[in-house]
PDB file of C-alpha atoms in Angstrom:
ATOM      1  CA  ASP A  18      25.462 119.343 137.363  1.00  0.00           C
ATOM      2  CA  ALA A  19      22.800 122.376 138.993  1.00  0.00           C
ATOM      3  CA  GLY A  20      20.899 119.115 140.062  1.00  0.00           C
ATOM      4  CA  ILE A  21      22.789 119.443 143.265  1.00  0.00           C
ATOM      5  CA  THR A  22      23.358 122.637 145.846  1.00  0.00           C
ATOM      6  CA  GLN A  23      25.671 123.586 148.465  1.00  0.00           C
ATOM      7  CA  SER A  24      25.725 126.408 150.812  1.00  0.00           C
ATOM      8  CA  PRO A  25      26.751 128.894 151.842  1.00  0.00           C
ATOM      9  CA  ARG A  26      30.149 127.810 149.370  1.00  0.00           C
ATOM     10  CA  TYR A  27      31.759 130.028 152.206  1.00  0.00           C
ATOM     11  CA  LYS A  28      32.333 130.238 155.577  1.00  0.00           C
ATOM     12  CA  ILE A  29      34.177 131.781 158.912  1.00  0.00           C
ATOM     13  CA  THR A  30      32.908 131.010 162.048  1.00  0.00           C
ATOM     14  CA  GLU A  31      34.815 130.735 165.653  1.00  0.00           C
ATOM     15  CA  THR A  32      35.092 127.910 168.014  1.00  0.00           C
ATOM     16  CA  GLY A  33      32.997 126.251 170.307  1.00  0.00           C
ATOM     17  CA  ARG A  34      30.105 127.673 167.330  1.00  0.00           C
ATOM     18  CA  GLN A  35      27.366 125.684 166.151  1.00  0.00           C
ATOM     19  CA  VAL A  36      27.595 125.538 161.914  1.00  0.00           C
ATOM     20  CA  THR A  37      25.231 124.248 159.202  1.00  0.00           C
ATOM     21  CA  LEU A  38      26.674 123.689 156.534  1.00  0.00           C
ATOM     22  CA  MET A  39      23.303 122.309 153.553  1.00  0.00           C
ATOM     23  CA  CYS A  40      22.913 119.778 150.087  1.00  0.00           C
ATOM     24  CA  HIS A  41      20.100 120.308 148.527  1.00  0.00           C
ATOM     25  CA  GLN A  42      19.673 117.942 145.091  1.00  0.00           C
ATOM     26  CA  THR A  43      16.640 118.255 143.026  1.00  0.00           C
ATOM     27  CA  TRP A  44      16.943 114.461 141.253  1.00  0.00           C
ATOM     28  CA  SER A  45      15.263 113.048 144.110  1.00  0.00           C
ATOM     29  CA  HIS A  46      18.909 110.536 144.471  1.00  0.00           C
ATOM     30  CA  SER A  47      18.692 107.230 147.174  1.00  0.00           C
ATOM     31  CA  TYR A  48      22.053 108.716 148.012  1.00  0.00           C
ATOM     32  CA  MET A  49      23.453 111.452 149.856  1.00  0.00           C
ATOM     33  CA  PHE A  50      26.790 112.055 151.276  1.00  0.00           C
ATOM     34  CA  TRP A  51      29.029 114.429 153.090  1.00  0.00           C
ATOM     35  CA  TYR A  52      32.899 114.645 152.253  1.00  0.00           C
ATOM     36  CA  ARG A  53      36.184 116.481 154.075  1.00  0.00           C
ATOM     37  CA  GLN A  54      38.547 117.994 151.456  1.00  0.00           C
ATOM     38  CA  ASP A  55      41.400 118.563 153.057  1.00  0.00           C
ATOM     39  CA  LEU A  56      45.151 118.428 151.623  1.00  0.00           C
ATOM     40  CA  GLY A  57      47.694 115.710 151.771  1.00  0.00           C
ATOM     41  CA  HIS A  58      44.094 113.353 152.972  1.00  0.00           C
ATOM     42  CA  GLY A  59      42.060 112.702 149.688  1.00  0.00           C
ATOM     43  CA  LEU A  60      37.853 113.459 150.178  1.00  0.00           C
ATOM     44  CA  ARG A  61      37.171 111.743 153.790  1.00  0.00           C
ATOM     45  CA  LEU A  62      33.540 110.591 154.067  1.00  0.00           C
ATOM     46  CA  ILE A  63      31.592 111.642 156.847  1.00  0.00           C
ATOM     47  CA  TYR A  64      28.511 110.234 156.551  1.00  0.00           C
ATOM     48  CA  TYR A  65      25.350 108.841 154.495  1.00  0.00           C
ATOM     49  CA  SER A  66      22.489 108.781 154.005  1.00  0.00           C
ATOM     50  CA  ALA A  67      20.329 106.295 152.210  1.00  0.00           C
ATOM     51  CA  ALA A  68      16.598 108.003 152.888  1.00  0.00           C
ATOM     52  CA  ALA A  69      15.509 109.918 154.825  1.00  0.00           C
ATOM     53  CA  ASP A  70      15.722 109.026 157.916  1.00  0.00           C
ATOM     54  CA  ILE A  71      18.537 106.733 157.980  1.00  0.00           C
ATOM     55  CA  THR A  72      21.817 107.791 158.697  1.00  0.00           C
ATOM     56  CA  ASP A  73      25.418 106.030 158.624  1.00  0.00           C
ATOM     57  CA  LYS A  74      28.297 106.923 160.259  1.00  0.00           C
ATOM     58  CA  GLY A  75      31.291 107.446 157.560  1.00  0.00           C
ATOM     59  CA  GLU A  76      35.202 107.352 158.186  1.00  0.00           C
ATOM     60  CA  VAL A  77      35.466 110.626 160.522  1.00  0.00           C
ATOM     61  CA  PRO A  78      32.471 111.770 161.866  1.00  0.00           C
ATOM     62  CA  ASP A  79      33.040 113.140 164.877  1.00  0.00           C
ATOM     63  CA  GLY A  80      32.075 115.644 166.049  1.00  0.00           C
ATOM     64  CA  TYR A  81      29.381 116.099 162.856  1.00  0.00           C
ATOM     65  CA  VAL A  82      25.264 115.520 162.970  1.00  0.00           C
ATOM     66  CA  VAL A  83      24.102 115.202 160.183  1.00  0.00           C
ATOM     67  CA  SER A  84      19.858 114.716 159.281  1.00  0.00           C
ATOM     68  CA  ARG A  85      17.604 114.025 156.812  1.00  0.00           C
ATOM     69  CA  SER A  86      14.162 114.382 157.272  1.00  0.00           C
ATOM     70  CA  LYS A  87      13.282 114.985 153.339  1.00  0.00           C
ATOM     71  CA  THR A  88      15.224 113.437 150.813  1.00  0.00           C
ATOM     72  CA  GLU A  89      16.158 116.620 149.052  1.00  0.00           C
ATOM     73  CA  ASN A  90      17.541 117.456 151.908  1.00  0.00           C
ATOM     74  CA  PHE A  91      20.723 116.226 153.404  1.00  0.00           C
ATOM     75  CA  PRO A  92      22.824 119.528 156.325  1.00  0.00           C
ATOM     76  CA  LEU A  93      25.437 118.893 158.220  1.00  0.00           C
ATOM     77  CA  THR A  94      25.993 120.244 161.888  1.00  0.00           C
ATOM     78  CA  LEU A  95      29.113 120.931 163.438  1.00  0.00           C
ATOM     79  CA  GLU A  96      27.415 121.611 167.061  1.00  0.00           C
ATOM     80  CA  SER A  97      30.322 122.753 168.602  1.00  0.00           C
ATOM     81  CA  ALA A  98      33.469 123.819 165.778  1.00  0.00           C
ATOM     82  CA  THR A  99      37.457 123.134 166.441  1.00  0.00           C
ATOM     83  CA  ARG A 100      40.293 124.777 164.221  1.00  0.00           C
ATOM     84  CA  SER A 101      40.445 121.356 162.555  1.00  0.00           C
ATOM     85  CA  GLN A 102      37.297 121.876 161.156  1.00  0.00           C
ATOM     86  CA  THR A 103      38.478 123.744 158.214  1.00  0.00           C
ATOM     87  CA  SER A 104      38.378 122.129 155.262  1.00  0.00           C
ATOM     88  CA  VAL A 105      36.288 122.205 152.418  1.00  0.00           C
ATOM     89  CA  TYR A 106      33.398 119.871 152.763  1.00  0.00           C
ATOM     90  CA  PHE A 107      31.375 118.613 149.969  1.00  0.00           C
ATOM     91  CA  CYS A 108      28.042 116.607 149.226  1.00  0.00           C
ATOM     92  CA  ALA A 109      27.115 114.431 147.287  1.00  0.00           C
ATOM     93  CA  SER A 110      24.513 112.452 145.979  1.00  0.00           C
ATOM     94  CA  SER A 111      23.835 108.629 144.061  1.00  0.00           C
ATOM     95  CA  ARG A 112      20.583 107.355 142.468  1.00  0.00           C
ATOM     96  CA  ASP A 113      21.620 104.151 143.497  1.00  0.00           C
ATOM     97  CA  ARG A 114      23.161 102.081 146.757  1.00  0.00           C
ATOM     98  CA  GLY A 115      26.765 102.540 145.769  1.00  0.00           C
ATOM     99  CA  ASN A 116      27.378 100.963 142.233  1.00  0.00           C
ATOM    100  CA  GLN A 117      26.918 104.414 140.065  1.00  0.00           C
ATOM    101  CA  PRO A 118      28.075 107.672 139.851  1.00  0.00           C
ATOM    102  CA  GLN A 119      28.373 109.850 142.931  1.00  0.00           C
ATOM    103  CA  HIS A 120      27.724 113.462 141.727  1.00  0.00           C
ATOM    104  CA  PHE A 121      29.264 115.904 143.724  1.00  0.00           C
ATOM    105  CA  GLY A 122      28.216 120.128 144.746  1.00  0.00           C
ATOM    106  CA  ASP A 123      30.282 122.774 144.569  1.00  0.00           C
ATOM    107  CA  GLY A 124      31.500 122.634 148.418  1.00  0.00           C
ATOM    108  CA  THR A 125      31.128 124.863 151.370  1.00  0.00           C
ATOM    109  CA  ARG A 126      34.482 126.224 152.210  1.00  0.00           C
ATOM    110  CA  LEU A 127      34.583 126.935 155.491  1.00  0.00           C
ATOM    111  CA  SER A 128      36.691 128.463 158.389  1.00  0.00           C
ATOM    112  CA  ILE A 129      36.949 128.025 161.725  1.00  0.00           C
ATOM    113  CA  LEU A 130      39.110 131.273 163.652  1.00  0.00           C
TER     114      LEU A 130
ATOM    115  CA  GLY B  27      38.026  99.056 155.590  1.00  0.00           C
ATOM    116  CA  GLU B  28      39.444  99.872 152.779  1.00  0.00           C
ATOM    117  CA  ASN B  29      42.524 101.727 152.077  1.00  0.00           C
ATOM    118  CA  VAL B  30      42.814 102.873 148.554  1.00  0.00           C
ATOM    119  CA  GLU B  31      46.614 103.991 147.514  1.00  0.00           C
ATOM    120  CA  GLN B  32      47.272 106.702 144.928  1.00  0.00           C
ATOM    121  CA  HIS B  33      50.501 106.669 143.141  1.00  0.00           C
ATOM    122  CA  PRO B  34      52.135 109.275 142.264  1.00  0.00           C
ATOM    123  CA  SER B  35      50.919 112.042 143.675  1.00  0.00           C
ATOM    124  CA  THR B  36      52.594 114.323 141.103  1.00  0.00           C
ATOM    125  CA  LEU B  37      52.515 113.644 137.121  1.00  0.00           C
ATOM    126  CA  SER B  38      53.954 116.376 134.646  1.00  0.00           C
ATOM    127  CA  VAL B  39      54.088 115.270 131.098  1.00  0.00           C
ATOM    128  CA  GLN B  40      54.524 117.259 127.329  1.00  0.00           C
ATOM    129  CA  GLU B  41      51.452 117.696 125.783  1.00  0.00           C
ATOM    130  CA  GLY B  42      50.845 115.395 123.492  1.00  0.00           C
ATOM    131  CA  ASP B  43      52.310 112.445 125.739  1.00  0.00           C
ATOM    132  CA  SER B  44      50.247 109.659 127.872  1.00  0.00           C
ATOM    133  CA  ALA B  45      50.149 109.643 131.212  1.00  0.00           C
ATOM    134  CA  VAL B  46      49.146 107.166 133.662  1.00  0.00           C
ATOM    135  CA  ILE B  47      48.376 107.160 136.617  1.00  0.00           C
ATOM    136  CA  LYS B  48      47.511 103.773 139.208  1.00  0.00           C
ATOM    137  CA  CYS B  49      45.581 103.090 142.317  1.00  0.00           C
ATOM    138  CA  THR B  50      45.470  99.867 144.354  1.00  0.00           C
ATOM    139  CA  TYR B  51      42.809  98.756 146.369  1.00  0.00           C
ATOM    140  CA  SER B  52      42.231  96.331 149.383  1.00  0.00           C
ATOM    141  CA  ASP B  53      39.030  94.777 150.236  1.00  0.00           C
ATOM    142  CA  SER B  54      37.983  92.042 147.393  1.00  0.00           C
ATOM    143  CA  ALA B  55      34.628  93.567 147.954  1.00  0.00           C
ATOM    144  CA  SER B  56      35.179  96.426 146.400  1.00  0.00           C
ATOM    145  CA  ASN B  57      33.049  96.283 142.771  1.00  0.00           C
ATOM    146  CA  TYR B  58      32.860 100.030 142.073  1.00  0.00           C
ATOM    147  CA  PHE B  59      36.110 102.170 140.586  1.00  0.00           C
ATOM    148  CA  PRO B  60      35.411 105.948 139.523  1.00  0.00           C
ATOM    149  CA  TRP B  61      38.154 108.341 138.988  1.00  0.00           C
ATOM    150  CA  TYR B  62      37.004 112.149 139.205  1.00  0.00           C
ATOM    151  CA  LYS B  63      38.804 114.793 137.726  1.00  0.00           C
ATOM    152  CA  GLN B  64      39.650 117.811 139.930  1.00  0.00           C
ATOM    153  CA  GLU B  65      40.031 121.406 138.443  1.00  0.00           C
ATOM    154  CA  LEU B  66      41.382 124.087 141.382  1.00  0.00           C
ATOM    155  CA  GLY B  67      38.404 125.729 143.300  1.00  0.00           C
ATOM    156  CA  LYS B  68      36.072 123.401 141.588  1.00  0.00           C
ATOM    157  CA  ARG B  69      34.189 119.954 142.152  1.00  0.00           C
ATOM    158  CA  PRO B  70      35.515 116.741 141.521  1.00  0.00           C
ATOM    159  CA  GLN B  71      33.549 115.437 138.383  1.00  0.00           C
ATOM    160  CA  LEU B  72      33.690 112.133 137.235  1.00  0.00           C
ATOM    161  CA  ILE B  73      35.219 110.975 134.015  1.00  0.00           C
ATOM    162  CA  ILE B  74      35.071 107.312 133.589  1.00  0.00           C
ATOM    163  CA  ASP B  75      34.236 104.204 135.934  1.00  0.00           C
ATOM    164  CA  ILE B  76      34.410 100.487 136.176  1.00  0.00           C
ATOM    165  CA  ARG B  77      32.972  97.662 137.640  1.00  0.00           C
ATOM    166  CA  SER B  78      35.054  94.479 138.740  1.00  0.00           C
ATOM    167  CA  ASN B  79      32.996  92.780 136.116  1.00  0.00           C
ATOM    168  CA  VAL B  80      34.811  94.573 132.923  1.00  0.00           C
ATOM    169  CA  GLY B  81      38.923  94.322 132.544  1.00  0.00           C
ATOM    170  CA  GLU B  82      38.676  97.699 130.238  1.00  0.00           C
ATOM    171  CA  LYS B  83      36.418 100.508 129.414  1.00  0.00           C
ATOM    172  CA  LYS B  84      37.762 103.293 127.082  1.00  0.00           C
ATOM    173  CA  ASP B  85      36.123 107.220 126.568  1.00  0.00           C
ATOM    174  CA  GLN B  86      38.149 108.818 123.660  1.00  0.00           C
ATOM    175  CA  ARG B  87      41.406 109.897 125.093  1.00  0.00           C
ATOM    176  CA  ILE B  88      40.693 108.334 128.726  1.00  0.00           C
ATOM    177  CA  ALA B  89      41.225 104.892 129.834  1.00  0.00           C
ATOM    178  CA  VAL B  90      40.566 102.457 132.554  1.00  0.00           C
ATOM    179  CA  THR B  91      42.357  99.354 133.237  1.00  0.00           C
ATOM    180  CA  LEU B  92      41.107  97.158 136.563  1.00  0.00           C
ATOM    181  CA  ASN B  93      43.455  93.746 138.047  1.00  0.00           C
ATOM    182  CA  LYS B  94      41.044  91.952 140.064  1.00  0.00           C
ATOM    183  CA  THR B  95      43.838  89.079 140.644  1.00  0.00           C
ATOM    184  CA  ALA B  96      46.148  92.624 141.971  1.00  0.00           C
ATOM    185  CA  LYS B  97      44.323  94.784 143.193  1.00  0.00           C
ATOM    186  CA  HIS B  98      44.889  97.412 141.112  1.00  0.00           C
ATOM    187  CA  PHE B  99      43.528  99.569 138.063  1.00  0.00           C
ATOM    188  CA  SER B 100      45.065 101.639 136.196  1.00  0.00           C
ATOM    189  CA  LEU B 101      44.123 106.109 134.756  1.00  0.00           C
ATOM    190  CA  HIS B 102      45.291 105.791 131.292  1.00  0.00           C
ATOM    191  CA  ILE B 103      44.647 110.355 129.291  1.00  0.00           C
ATOM    192  CA  THR B 104      46.522 109.717 125.580  1.00  0.00           C
ATOM    193  CA  GLU B 105      47.779 112.500 123.589  1.00  0.00           C
ATOM    194  CA  THR B 106      47.638 115.119 126.460  1.00  0.00           C
ATOM    195  CA  GLN B 107      46.136 118.551 126.282  1.00  0.00           C
ATOM    196  CA  PRO B 108      47.143 121.875 128.669  1.00  0.00           C
ATOM    197  CA  GLU B 109      43.241 121.292 129.655  1.00  0.00           C
ATOM    198  CA  ASP B 110      43.897 118.003 131.427  1.00  0.00           C
ATOM    199  CA  SER B 111      46.109 120.071 133.898  1.00  0.00           C
ATOM    200  CA  ALA B 112      43.636 118.804 137.178  1.00  0.00           C
ATOM    201  CA  VAL B 113      43.906 116.471 140.956  1.00  0.00           C
ATOM    202  CA  TYR B 114      42.558 113.316 139.678  1.00  0.00           C
ATOM    203  CA  PHE B 115      41.337 110.892 142.083  1.00  0.00           C
ATOM    204  CA  CYS B 116      40.839 107.435 141.742  1.00  0.00           C
ATOM    205  CA  ALA B 117      38.403 105.331 144.497  1.00  0.00           C
ATOM    206  CA  ALA B 118      37.242 101.601 145.177  1.00  0.00           C
ATOM    207  CA  SER B 119      33.598 101.274 145.958  1.00  0.00           C
ATOM    208  CA  GLU B 120      32.958  98.472 149.506  1.00  0.00           C
ATOM    209  CA  PRO B 121      30.004  97.805 150.757  1.00  0.00           C
ATOM    210  CA  SER B 122      29.187  99.390 154.203  1.00  0.00           C
ATOM    211  CA  GLY B 123      26.504  99.819 156.325  1.00  0.00           C
ATOM    212  CA  SER B 124      23.487 100.741 154.309  1.00  0.00           C
ATOM    213  CA  ALA B 125      25.612 101.986 151.265  1.00  0.00           C
ATOM    214  CA  ARG B 126      28.459 100.997 149.723  1.00  0.00           C
ATOM    215  CA  GLN B 127      31.294 103.615 150.216  1.00  0.00           C
ATOM    216  CA  LEU B 128      33.423 105.146 148.271  1.00  0.00           C
ATOM    217  CA  THR B 129      37.018 105.608 149.796  1.00  0.00           C
ATOM    218  CA  PHE B 130      38.730 107.884 147.551  1.00  0.00           C
ATOM    219  CA  GLY B 131      43.263 107.896 146.703  1.00  0.00           C
ATOM    220  CA  SER B 132      44.830 110.916 147.981  1.00  0.00           C
ATOM    221  CA  GLY B 133      45.530 112.566 144.790  1.00  0.00           C
ATOM    222  CA  THR B 134      47.271 112.903 141.983  1.00  0.00           C
ATOM    223  CA  GLN B 135      49.063 117.224 140.511  1.00  0.00           C
ATOM    224  CA  LEU B 136      48.981 116.079 136.965  1.00  0.00           C
ATOM    225  CA  THR B 137      50.737 119.192 135.197  1.00  0.00           C
ATOM    226  CA  VAL B 138      50.010 118.835 131.025  1.00  0.00           C
ATOM    227  CA  LEU B 139      53.855 120.632 129.650  1.00  0.00           C
ATOM    228  CA  PRO B 140      52.895 122.848 126.355  1.00  0.00           C
TER     229      PRO B 140
END
């Protein structure tokens, strides 16, 4: 399970600040995903990536930016953080296009004051 | 897009009893249905999954059933133990863009009472 790591684990920042959440996987999985988890909403997909330089929007992409210059890294950036983006963020990866399990990182708990 | 509804939102059972969690989905193109267990403060972990060409799958005390016609699938846990207490999420995988998206249910808090 150490194959996918997220950093930082906890982050407190202020509204308007830019913050980047990191995700790194060592499995050479092609597909990577970013979710946010809020009480009452389960896990909602923000962005995903099928390979380096290929990214797509998920259900809740507004206010977020992603990049994938290397297969193993998939950072998520909040360009101007808002209080509504306070959440727990999970990164996940999958070996295949979608009919294979997604494996999750430990999450980043982000608080925006 | 896909819509996944999960019931109940909370479930309490006595140790040794069975627990059943049900999910419905809306997109008939969905063909992969995983279940995740999430303990407090931890990552979601896959416990079992099923593909649309299979009606039932078992793994020790855990089983999942799928009814494609009715678009619903269920998680069954038998002989529950206190360590089964957690939040359980169902999900459905639908085609979207360059990958298939997982849409999650809102979760079921299972409490196993000793």
